[in-house]
Coordinates of C-alpha atoms (C1' of nucleotides) in Angstrom, one line a residue:
Chain F
M352 CA -21.8 161.5 168.6
A353 CA -18.7 162.9 167.0
L354 CA -15.6 161.1 166.1
K355 CA -13.2 160.5 168.9
I356 CA -9.6 159.4 168.4
F357 CA -7.1 158.1 170.9
N358 CA -4.3 160.6 170.6
T359 CA -0.9 159.2 171.8
L360 CA 0.1 162.8 172.5
A361 CA -2.7 163.2 175.1
N362 CA -2.8 159.5 176.1
E363 CA -6.6 159.5 175.8
K364 CA -9.5 159.7 173.4
E365 CA -10.2 163.2 172.2
P366 CA -12.9 164.6 170.1
F367 CA -11.6 165.0 166.6
T368 CA -11.9 168.3 164.8
P369 CA -9.7 169.0 161.8
L370 CA -8.0 172.3 161.6
V371 CA -9.8 173.2 158.4
P372 CA -13.5 172.1 158.8
G373 CA -14.3 169.2 156.5
K374 CA -10.7 168.6 155.5
V375 CA -8.3 166.1 157.1
R376 CA -4.6 166.1 156.4
M377 CA -3.0 162.8 157.4
Y378 CA 0.6 161.7 157.2
V379 CA 1.6 158.1 157.8
C380 CA 5.2 156.8 158.0
G381 CA 5.7 154.2 155.3
V382 CA 8.4 151.6 154.9
T383 CA 12.1 151.6 154.4
V384 CA 12.5 149.9 151.1
Y385 CA 15.3 147.4 151.6
D386 CA 13.2 144.2 151.7
S387 CA 9.8 142.7 151.2
A388 CA 7.1 144.0 153.5
H389 CA 5.6 141.5 156.0
I390 CA 2.2 141.2 157.4
G391 CA 3.2 143.1 160.5
H392 CA 3.7 146.1 158.2
A393 CA 0.5 145.2 156.6
R394 CA -1.4 145.5 159.9
S395 CA -0.3 149.0 160.3
F396 CA -1.2 150.1 156.8
F397 CA -4.5 148.2 156.9
T398 CA -5.2 150.3 160.0
F399 CA -4.6 153.5 158.2
D400 CA -6.4 152.3 155.1
V401 CA -9.5 151.8 157.3
I402 CA -9.1 155.2 158.9
Y403 CA -8.7 156.8 155.5
R404 CA -11.8 155.0 154.2
Y405 CA -13.8 155.8 157.3
L406 CA -12.9 159.5 157.3
K407 CA -14.0 159.7 153.7
F408 CA -17.2 157.8 154.6
A409 CA -17.8 160.2 157.4
G410 CA -17.8 163.1 154.9
F411 CA -14.2 164.4 155.2
E412 CA -12.0 165.3 152.3
V413 CA -8.8 163.6 153.2
D414 CA -5.3 164.4 152.0
Y415 CA -3.4 161.2 152.8
V416 CA 0.4 161.1 152.5
R417 CA 2.6 158.1 153.0
N418 CA 6.3 158.2 152.4
F419 CA 9.0 155.8 151.3
T420 CA 12.3 155.9 153.1
D421 CA 14.7 155.2 150.3
V422 CA 18.0 156.2 151.8
D423 CA 19.2 154.3 154.8
D424 CA 22.0 152.1 156.2
K425 CA 20.1 148.9 155.5
I426 CA 19.5 149.8 151.9
I427 CA 23.2 150.6 151.4
K428 CA 24.1 147.2 153.0
K429 CA 21.6 145.4 150.8
A430 CA 23.0 147.1 147.7
N431 CA 26.6 146.3 148.6
D432 CA 25.7 142.7 149.4
E433 CA 24.0 142.3 146.0
G434 CA 26.5 144.3 144.1
V435 CA 23.9 146.6 142.7
S436 CA 23.0 150.3 143.2
C437 CA 20.9 151.6 146.0
D438 CA 18.5 152.8 143.3
A439 CA 18.1 149.3 142.0
V440 CA 17.2 148.1 145.5
T441 CA 14.8 150.8 146.4
S442 CA 12.9 150.8 143.1
R443 CA 12.5 147.1 143.3
Y444 CA 10.9 147.2 146.7
I445 CA 8.9 150.4 146.0
E446 CA 7.4 148.5 143.1
E447 CA 6.8 145.5 145.2
F448 CA 5.1 147.5 147.9
A449 CA 2.8 149.1 145.4
Q450 CA 1.8 145.7 144.1
D451 CA 1.3 144.4 147.6
G452 CA -0.9 147.4 148.5
A453 CA -3.0 146.9 145.4
S454 CA -3.4 143.2 146.1
L455 CA -4.4 143.9 149.7
G456 CA -7.0 146.5 148.6
W457 CA -5.4 149.6 150.1
L458 CA -6.6 152.8 148.6
P459 CA -3.6 154.6 147.3
P460 CA -2.6 157.8 149.2
A461 CA -2.7 161.1 147.5
S462 CA 1.0 161.4 147.6
E463 CA 3.8 158.8 148.2
P464 CA 6.9 161.0 148.5
R465 CA 10.4 159.6 148.6
A466 CA 13.1 160.9 150.8
T467 CA 15.7 161.1 148.1
A468 CA 13.5 163.4 146.0
H469 CA 13.3 166.0 148.8
M470 CA 16.9 166.9 149.6
A471 CA 16.4 170.6 149.2
E472 CA 13.6 170.6 151.8
I473 CA 15.6 168.4 154.1
I474 CA 18.6 170.6 153.9
A475 CA 16.4 173.7 154.4
I476 CA 15.1 172.4 157.7
I477 CA 18.5 171.5 159.0
E478 CA 19.7 175.0 158.2
K479 CA 16.8 176.4 160.1
L480 CA 17.6 174.2 163.1
E481 CA 21.3 175.2 162.9
A482 CA 20.3 178.9 162.8
K483 CA 18.2 178.4 165.9
G484 CA 21.0 176.7 167.7
L485 CA 19.3 173.4 167.7
A486 CA 21.8 171.6 165.5
Y487 CA 25.6 171.3 165.7
Q488 CA 28.2 170.0 163.4
V489 CA 30.8 167.4 164.3
D490 CA 33.2 166.6 161.5
G491 CA 30.8 166.3 158.6
D492 CA 27.9 165.2 160.7
M493 CA 25.0 167.3 161.9
Y494 CA 23.3 166.5 165.2
Y495 CA 20.1 167.7 166.8
A496 CA 20.7 169.1 170.2
V497 CA 18.0 167.6 172.3
S498 CA 18.8 169.7 175.3
G499 CA 17.6 172.8 173.3
F500 CA 14.0 171.4 172.9
A501 CA 12.1 171.7 176.1
D502 CA 9.3 169.5 175.0
Y503 CA 11.5 166.5 174.2
G504 CA 9.8 163.4 175.3
K505 CA 6.2 164.7 175.3
L506 CA 4.9 162.1 172.9
S507 CA 6.5 159.0 174.4
R508 CA 6.3 160.4 177.9
K509 CA 9.9 160.0 178.6
K510 CA 12.1 162.2 180.6
I511 CA 15.4 163.2 179.2
D512 CA 17.4 162.4 182.3
E513 CA 15.8 159.0 182.6
L514 CA 16.5 158.2 179.0
E515 CA 20.2 159.1 179.6
A516 CA 20.4 157.1 182.7
G517 CA 18.9 154.1 181.0
A518 CA 20.9 154.3 177.8
R519 CA 22.0 150.8 176.9
V520 CA 23.8 151.7 173.7
E521 CA 27.3 152.7 173.1
V522 CA 27.4 156.4 173.1
D523 CA 29.2 158.3 170.3
Q524 CA 31.5 160.5 172.4
R525 CA 31.4 163.3 169.9
K526 CA 27.7 164.0 170.7
R527 CA 26.9 166.5 173.4
S528 CA 24.2 164.2 174.7
P529 CA 23.6 160.5 174.1
L530 CA 20.1 161.4 173.0
D531 CA 21.2 163.7 170.2
F532 CA 20.5 162.2 166.9
A533 CA 21.9 162.6 163.4
L534 CA 20.3 165.0 161.0
W535 CA 22.9 164.7 158.4
K536 CA 25.6 162.0 158.0
A537 CA 28.9 162.7 156.2
S538 CA 29.2 160.3 153.3
K539 CA 31.6 157.4 153.3
P540 CA 33.0 155.9 150.1
G541 CA 30.5 154.0 148.1
E542 CA 27.5 155.6 149.7
P543 CA 24.8 157.7 148.0
T544 CA 25.7 161.3 148.5
W545 CA 24.2 164.7 148.2
E546 CA 25.9 168.1 148.5
S547 CA 25.1 170.2 151.5
P548 CA 26.3 173.2 153.4
W549 CA 28.1 170.7 155.7
G550 CA 29.7 168.8 153.0
P551 CA 28.7 165.8 151.0
G552 CA 26.5 163.3 152.9
R553 CA 23.0 162.0 153.3
P554 CA 20.1 162.7 155.7
G555 CA 19.5 161.0 159.0
W556 CA 16.3 158.9 159.3
H557 CA 13.9 161.2 161.0
I558 CA 14.5 164.5 159.1
E559 CA 12.9 163.3 155.9
C560 CA 9.5 162.9 157.5
S561 CA 9.7 166.4 159.0
A562 CA 10.6 167.8 155.5
M563 CA 8.0 165.8 153.6
S564 CA 5.0 166.1 155.9
T565 CA 5.5 169.9 156.1
K566 CA 5.9 170.2 152.4
Y567 CA 2.8 168.2 151.5
L568 CA 0.5 169.0 154.4
G569 CA 1.8 172.2 156.0
Q570 CA 2.2 172.5 159.8
P571 CA 0.4 171.8 161.9
F572 CA -1.6 169.1 160.1
D573 CA -4.2 166.9 161.6
I574 CA -3.2 163.2 161.9
H575 CA 0.2 161.6 162.0
G576 CA 0.3 157.9 162.2
G577 CA 2.5 154.8 162.2
G578 CA 3.2 151.7 164.1
R579 CA 3.7 151.8 167.9
D580 CA 7.4 151.2 167.5
L581 CA 7.8 154.6 165.8
I582 CA 6.7 156.5 168.9
F583 CA 10.2 156.6 170.2
P584 CA 12.5 157.7 168.9
H585 CA 11.2 158.4 165.4
H586 CA 8.1 160.4 166.1
E587 CA 9.6 162.0 169.1
N588 CA 12.5 163.2 167.0
E589 CA 10.2 164.4 164.2
I590 CA 8.4 166.6 166.7
A591 CA 11.7 167.9 168.0
Q592 CA 12.8 168.8 164.5
S593 CA 9.6 170.2 163.1
E594 CA 8.5 172.1 166.1
G595 CA 12.0 173.2 166.8
A596 CA 12.4 174.6 163.3
Y597 CA 8.9 176.1 162.8
G598 CA 7.9 176.9 166.4
Q599 CA 4.5 175.4 166.0
P600 CA 3.0 171.9 166.6
L601 CA 3.8 169.3 164.0
A602 CA 0.6 167.2 164.1
R603 CA -2.5 167.5 166.3
Y604 CA -3.5 163.8 166.6
W605 CA -1.0 161.0 166.8
I606 CA -2.4 157.5 166.0
H607 CA -0.3 154.4 166.6
A608 CA -1.2 150.9 165.5
G609 CA -0.5 147.9 167.7
F610 CA 1.9 145.2 166.9
L611 CA 1.2 142.0 165.1
N612 CA 2.7 139.2 167.2
I613 CA 3.5 135.6 166.6
N614 CA 3.3 133.4 169.7
Q615 CA 3.1 136.5 171.8
E616 CA 6.2 138.0 170.3
K617 CA 6.5 141.0 168.0
M618 CA 6.8 140.0 164.4
S619 CA 10.0 141.5 163.1
K620 CA 12.7 141.1 160.6
S621 CA 15.3 140.7 163.3
L622 CA 13.5 137.9 165.1
G623 CA 12.9 136.2 161.8
N624 CA 9.4 135.3 162.8
F625 CA 7.5 136.9 159.9
F626 CA 5.5 136.0 156.9
T627 CA 5.7 138.3 153.9
I628 CA 2.5 139.7 152.4
R629 CA 3.2 137.5 149.4
D630 CA 3.5 134.4 151.5
I631 CA 0.1 135.0 153.0
L632 CA -1.6 136.1 149.8
S633 CA -0.6 132.8 148.2
E634 CA -2.8 131.0 150.7
F635 CA -5.4 133.5 151.8
D636 CA -7.6 136.2 150.3
A637 CA -6.8 139.8 151.1
V638 CA -10.4 140.1 152.4
A639 CA -9.7 137.3 154.9
L640 CA -6.6 139.1 156.1
R641 CA -8.5 142.4 156.4
H642 CA -11.3 140.7 158.4
F643 CA -8.6 139.2 160.6
F644 CA -7.3 142.7 161.4
L645 CA -10.7 144.3 161.7
A646 CA -11.9 141.8 164.2
S647 CA -9.5 143.2 166.9
H648 CA -9.0 146.8 167.8
Y649 CA -6.2 148.5 166.0
R650 CA -4.4 149.6 169.1
N651 CA -4.3 146.2 170.8
P652 CA -1.6 143.6 170.2
L653 CA -2.8 140.9 167.9
D654 CA -1.4 137.4 167.7
F655 CA -1.1 136.1 164.2
S656 CA -1.9 132.5 163.3
K657 CA -3.0 130.7 160.2
D658 CA -5.9 129.2 162.2
G659 CA -7.0 132.7 163.0
L660 CA -6.9 133.5 159.3
D661 CA -8.9 130.4 158.6
E662 CA -11.6 131.6 161.0
A663 CA -11.5 135.1 159.4
S664 CA -11.9 133.4 156.1
R665 CA -15.0 131.6 157.1
A666 CA -16.4 134.8 158.6
A667 CA -15.7 136.7 155.4
D668 CA -17.5 133.9 153.4
R669 CA -20.5 134.4 155.6
I670 CA -20.7 138.0 154.7
F671 CA -20.2 137.5 151.1
D672 CA -22.6 134.6 150.8
T673 CA -25.2 136.9 152.2
I674 CA -24.3 139.8 150.0
E675 CA -24.6 137.4 147.0
R676 CA -28.0 136.2 148.1
L677 CA -29.1 139.8 148.5
A678 CA -27.7 140.9 145.1
K679 CA -29.8 138.3 143.5
A680 CA -32.9 139.2 145.5
V681 CA -32.8 142.9 145.3
K682 CA -34.2 144.1 142.0
T683 CA -34.2 147.9 142.6
P684 CA -31.4 149.2 144.8
A685 CA -32.4 151.8 147.4
P686 CA -30.4 154.3 149.3
P687 CA -28.7 152.9 152.4
D688 CA -30.9 152.7 155.6
A689 CA -30.0 155.8 157.5
G690 CA -30.5 154.3 160.9
L691 CA -28.1 151.5 160.3
L692 CA -25.5 153.9 159.0
D693 CA -25.9 155.9 162.1
S694 CA -25.3 152.9 164.3
F695 CA -22.3 152.1 162.3
R696 CA -21.0 155.6 162.7
Q697 CA -21.5 155.4 166.4
E698 CA -19.3 152.4 166.6
M699 CA -16.6 153.7 164.3
D700 CA -16.7 157.1 165.8
D701 CA -15.4 155.6 169.0
D702 CA -11.8 155.5 168.0
F703 CA -12.5 153.3 164.9
N704 CA -13.9 150.4 166.8
S705 CA -14.0 148.0 163.9
P706 CA -14.8 144.9 166.1
R707 CA -18.1 146.5 167.1
A708 CA -18.7 147.7 163.6
L709 CA -18.3 144.1 162.5
A710 CA -20.6 142.9 165.1
L711 CA -23.2 145.2 163.7
I712 CA -22.6 143.8 160.2
F713 CA -23.0 140.3 161.4
D714 CA -26.3 141.2 163.2
E715 CA -27.4 142.5 159.8
V716 CA -26.2 139.4 158.0
R717 CA -28.3 137.3 160.3
G718 CA -31.3 139.5 160.1
L719 CA -31.2 139.7 156.3
N720 CA -30.7 136.0 155.9
K721 CA -33.7 135.5 158.0
L722 CA -35.8 137.8 155.7
L723 CA -34.5 136.0 152.7
D724 CA -35.3 132.6 154.2
E725 CA -38.8 133.8 154.9
K726 CA -39.2 135.1 151.4
K727 CA -40.2 138.4 152.7
A728 CA -38.4 139.9 149.8
K729 CA -39.7 143.3 150.5
G730 CA -38.4 146.3 152.3
F731 CA -34.8 145.2 152.8
E732 CA -33.3 147.0 149.8
A733 CA -32.2 149.9 152.1
R734 CA -30.7 147.5 154.6
Y735 CA -28.8 145.8 151.8
G736 CA -27.6 149.2 150.7
A737 CA -26.4 149.9 154.2
L738 CA -24.7 146.6 154.5
R739 CA -22.8 147.3 151.4
A740 CA -21.9 150.8 152.5
M741 CA -20.7 149.6 155.9
C742 CA -18.5 146.9 154.3
D743 CA -17.2 149.3 151.8
A744 CA -16.2 151.8 154.5
L745 CA -14.1 149.1 156.1
G746 CA -12.7 148.0 152.8
L747 CA -14.3 144.6 153.0
L748 CA -16.4 145.1 149.9
Q749 CA -14.0 143.6 147.3
E750 CA -15.9 142.6 144.2
G751 CA -15.5 139.1 143.1
Y752 CA -14.4 137.7 146.4
L753 CA -16.2 134.4 146.1
E754 CA -15.3 134.1 142.4
R755 CA -11.6 134.7 143.3
K756 CA -11.8 131.9 145.9
K757 CA -13.2 129.6 143.2
Q758 CA -10.5 130.6 140.8
R759 CA -7.8 130.0 143.4
W760 CA -9.2 126.5 144.0
L761 CA -9.5 125.8 140.2
K762 CA -5.9 126.8 139.8
K763 CA -4.9 123.8 141.9
G764 CA -6.0 121.7 138.9
I765 CA -7.9 119.1 140.8
L766 CA -11.0 119.5 138.7
T767 CA -12.1 121.9 136.0
E768 CA -15.2 123.9 136.2
S769 CA -16.8 121.9 133.4
A770 CA -15.8 118.6 135.1
I771 CA -17.6 119.8 138.2
G772 CA -20.6 120.8 136.1
A773 CA -20.7 117.4 134.6
L774 CA -20.5 115.7 138.0
I775 CA -23.3 117.9 139.2
G776 CA -25.3 116.9 136.1
Q777 CA -24.7 113.2 136.8
R778 CA -25.7 113.6 140.4
N779 CA -28.9 115.4 139.4
Q780 CA -29.8 112.6 137.0
A781 CA -29.3 110.2 139.9
R782 CA -31.4 112.3 142.1
Q783 CA -34.2 112.4 139.6
A784 CA -34.0 108.6 139.4
K785 CA -34.1 108.6 143.2
N786 CA -30.8 106.8 143.1
W787 CA -29.7 108.3 146.4
P788 CA -26.6 106.2 147.0
E789 CA -25.1 107.3 143.6
A790 CA -26.1 111.0 144.2
D791 CA -24.5 111.0 147.6
R792 CA -21.4 109.2 146.3
I793 CA -20.8 112.0 143.8
R794 CA -21.4 114.7 146.4
D795 CA -19.1 113.0 148.9
E796 CA -16.4 112.7 146.2
L797 CA -16.7 116.4 145.4
N798 CA -16.6 117.2 149.1
R799 CA -13.4 115.3 149.5
Q800 CA -11.9 117.5 146.9
G801 CA -13.0 120.7 148.7
V802 CA -16.1 121.4 146.7
A803 CA -19.3 121.8 148.6
I804 CA -22.7 121.1 146.9
E805 CA -25.8 123.0 147.8
D806 CA -29.2 122.1 146.4
T807 CA -31.1 125.4 146.4
P808 CA -34.6 126.1 145.1
E809 CA -32.8 127.7 142.1
G810 CA -30.9 124.6 141.4
T811 CA -27.7 123.0 142.5
I812 CA -24.7 125.2 143.1
W813 CA -21.1 124.5 144.2
K814 CA -18.8 126.4 146.4
V815 CA -15.2 126.0 147.6
R816 CA -15.2 125.0 151.2
Chain U
rG637 C1' 17.2 149.6 186.1
rG638 C1' 13.2 153.3 184.0
rC639 C1' 8.4 153.7 181.6
rG640 C1' 4.1 151.4 179.6
rG641 C1' 0.5 147.6 178.1
rC642 C1' -2.1 143.0 178.5
rG643 C1' -4.6 138.6 181.2
rU644 C1' -12.8 138.1 179.4
rA645 C1' -16.3 131.2 177.4
rC646 C1' -13.1 125.5 173.9
rC647 C1' -10.5 129.4 170.4
rC648 C1' -10.4 134.6 168.5
rA649 C1' -12.3 139.1 170.5
rA650 C1' -15.5 143.8 172.1
rG651 C1' -16.9 146.0 176.5
rU652 C1' -13.3 150.2 181.2
rG653 C1' -18.8 152.0 187.2
rG654 C1' -25.3 150.6 186.7
rU655 C1' -30.9 146.7 183.0
rU656 C1' -30.0 139.8 180.4
rA657 C1' -21.0 140.5 179.7
rA658 C1' -21.2 142.3 171.8
rG659 C1' -19.8 139.7 167.5
rG660 C1' -17.1 135.7 164.9
rG661 C1' -15.1 130.5 164.8
rA662 C1' -15.7 125.6 166.8
rG663 C1' -19.4 122.4 169.4
rA664 C1' -24.5 120.4 170.9
rG665 C1' -29.9 120.2 170.0
rG666 C1' -33.8 121.7 166.6
rU667 C1' -36.4 123.7 161.7
rC668 C1' -35.7 123.0 156.5
rU669 C1' -34.0 118.8 153.2
rG670 C1' -34.6 112.2 149.9
rC671 C1' -30.3 112.7 153.0
rA672 C1' -27.1 116.7 153.3
rA673 C1' -25.1 121.6 152.8
rA674 C1' -26.3 126.6 153.5
rA675 C1' -29.6 129.6 156.2
rC676 C1' -32.5 130.3 160.6
rC677 C1' -33.8 129.1 165.9
rU678 C1' -32.1 127.4 170.7
rC679 C1' -28.0 126.2 174.2
rG680 C1' -22.9 127.5 175.8
rA681 C1' -18.8 132.7 180.9
rU682 C1' -23.9 133.8 188.0
rG683 C1' -18.7 135.3 185.8
rC684 C1' -14.2 138.6 183.4
rA685 C1' -5.8 135.8 186.1
rG686 C1' -5.7 135.4 191.8
rC687 C1' -6.5 137.8 196.6
rG688 C1' -8.0 142.0 199.3
rG689 C1' -10.3 147.0 199.3
rU690 C1' -13.5 151.5 197.7
rU691 C1' -18.8 151.8 196.4
rC692 C1' -25.8 151.2 197.1
rG693 C1' -23.5 148.8 192.8
rA694 C1' -17.0 146.8 189.6
rA695 C1' -14.7 142.8 184.3
rU696 C1' -14.6 148.2 184.7
rC697 C1' -11.6 152.3 190.2
rC698 C1' -7.4 151.3 194.2
rG699 C1' -3.6 147.9 196.4
rC700 C1' -0.9 143.5 196.4
rU701 C1' 0.4 138.7 193.9
rC702 C1' 1.1 135.6 189.6
rG703 C1' 1.7 135.1 184.3
rC704 C1' 2.8 137.3 179.4
rC705 C1' 4.4 141.3 176.3
rG706 C1' 6.3 146.1 174.5
rC707 C1' 9.4 150.6 174.5
rC708 C1' 14.0 152.6 176.4
rU709 C1' 18.8 150.6 170.1
rC710 C1' 17.2 149.9 163.6
rC711 C1' 12.0 148.5 163.5
rA712 C1' 4.9 149.2 160.9

RNA sequence: GGCGGCGUACCCAAGUGGUUAAGGGAGAGGUCUGCAAAACCUCGAUGCAGCGGUUCGAAUCCGCUCGCCGCCUCCA
């Protein structure tokens, strides 16, 4: 079975074939860098991280581009509020986003272009649109004339007249149509400004993505992604701009990630119901968060809760406990079991069905634990290899997961590692003396602190619960 | 007002016409263990919001009803 992707443009799953065999060009809309990213953003970028990883796993060479929007009203407002430059704001949050991404285990895209570094390309597209009669000037502003683009609405399946009828926003009377959107905004005092044929100003929101995607990936390219909320108007407008300017499709497959909700409501800055990535990482491991996201399909809405993360955490522990057992038991690694990898592909090829892929992983976890229990320590090297490969393709295989969990606990300063070792020693002395009450007392005490004791054939070990 | 989505066990969540409705978490019983823990085994929806319909056959298609959400405005 070949890879199928749900294409927003077609509103159904379609077989995926890249334009150039074996190579995938993917553009994902990044963040506007005016504030810390929250886990709603994280869900979307996790989704594309998994898609990126899986495409590579499936043998494609992937050129992955994800931009930063670093010129925007909100950035200007933030800079004014703080009395600093826009540059100071954007570089702060670009840096922070990079750190968050690294902590979360996202593979870095091949390019992470910034809007402000692409003014020449932006201006060139607007000029092209103007030459084609798709853009018009009002005072120092340039607008896109939606009426000139017959396909307008094809991505979001909206009709122009319905959009106009339903407009709930105050309409700028200078625009020919309420749907026309800004390509270039004349600068006001105190705003970042670039020279242009229409006077000093700055680009509108959508045009940067048209300019950068085409520059880095050409046109058409294979996959364009982002959160659901970008379908309209952002991606619709990108299509109008890029296809209007170049007369060919912008992207062939449009992928949109579902929202992260809290209590059934979309997590968003404006509702104030968000947790930043940093908030969550101070309490949970990145792998737990990744498992939480992988356990539901990327297009469905997902309700966030800390209870849910706790569950995900326990599930991740289960996988890593098993991997650790296997790592000790397997003396000579073998190539991954081909049949298992095939099954994995079958699940992931169906529009990146990570919940089913996880189910497969857990089936293997159970099966392999059973073999380990039965001491049939033979013939499972290939299955172990496949388990690792599958986890890796989902980004779950983060080395040192269990160790990190230990370190996080030790940081709380309740007990040191050597103190725990000493208590375990005392307990084992008591056990040898068959002083069970004392042995159990020590174990219970450790347990209360969050340390679980396990007596294995290889000796006593401890884990963080 | 327009357009779209969702409602599956105690919780999370796959499955969108056809053998026994994945998987995880929690729970119960069991094996192992000094006792535990972990692991493994077994048990958990004769039913998929409700009601009607189409079909040899529906969680899956159609209609209506109820509940929730999203987009139409900046938004991952």
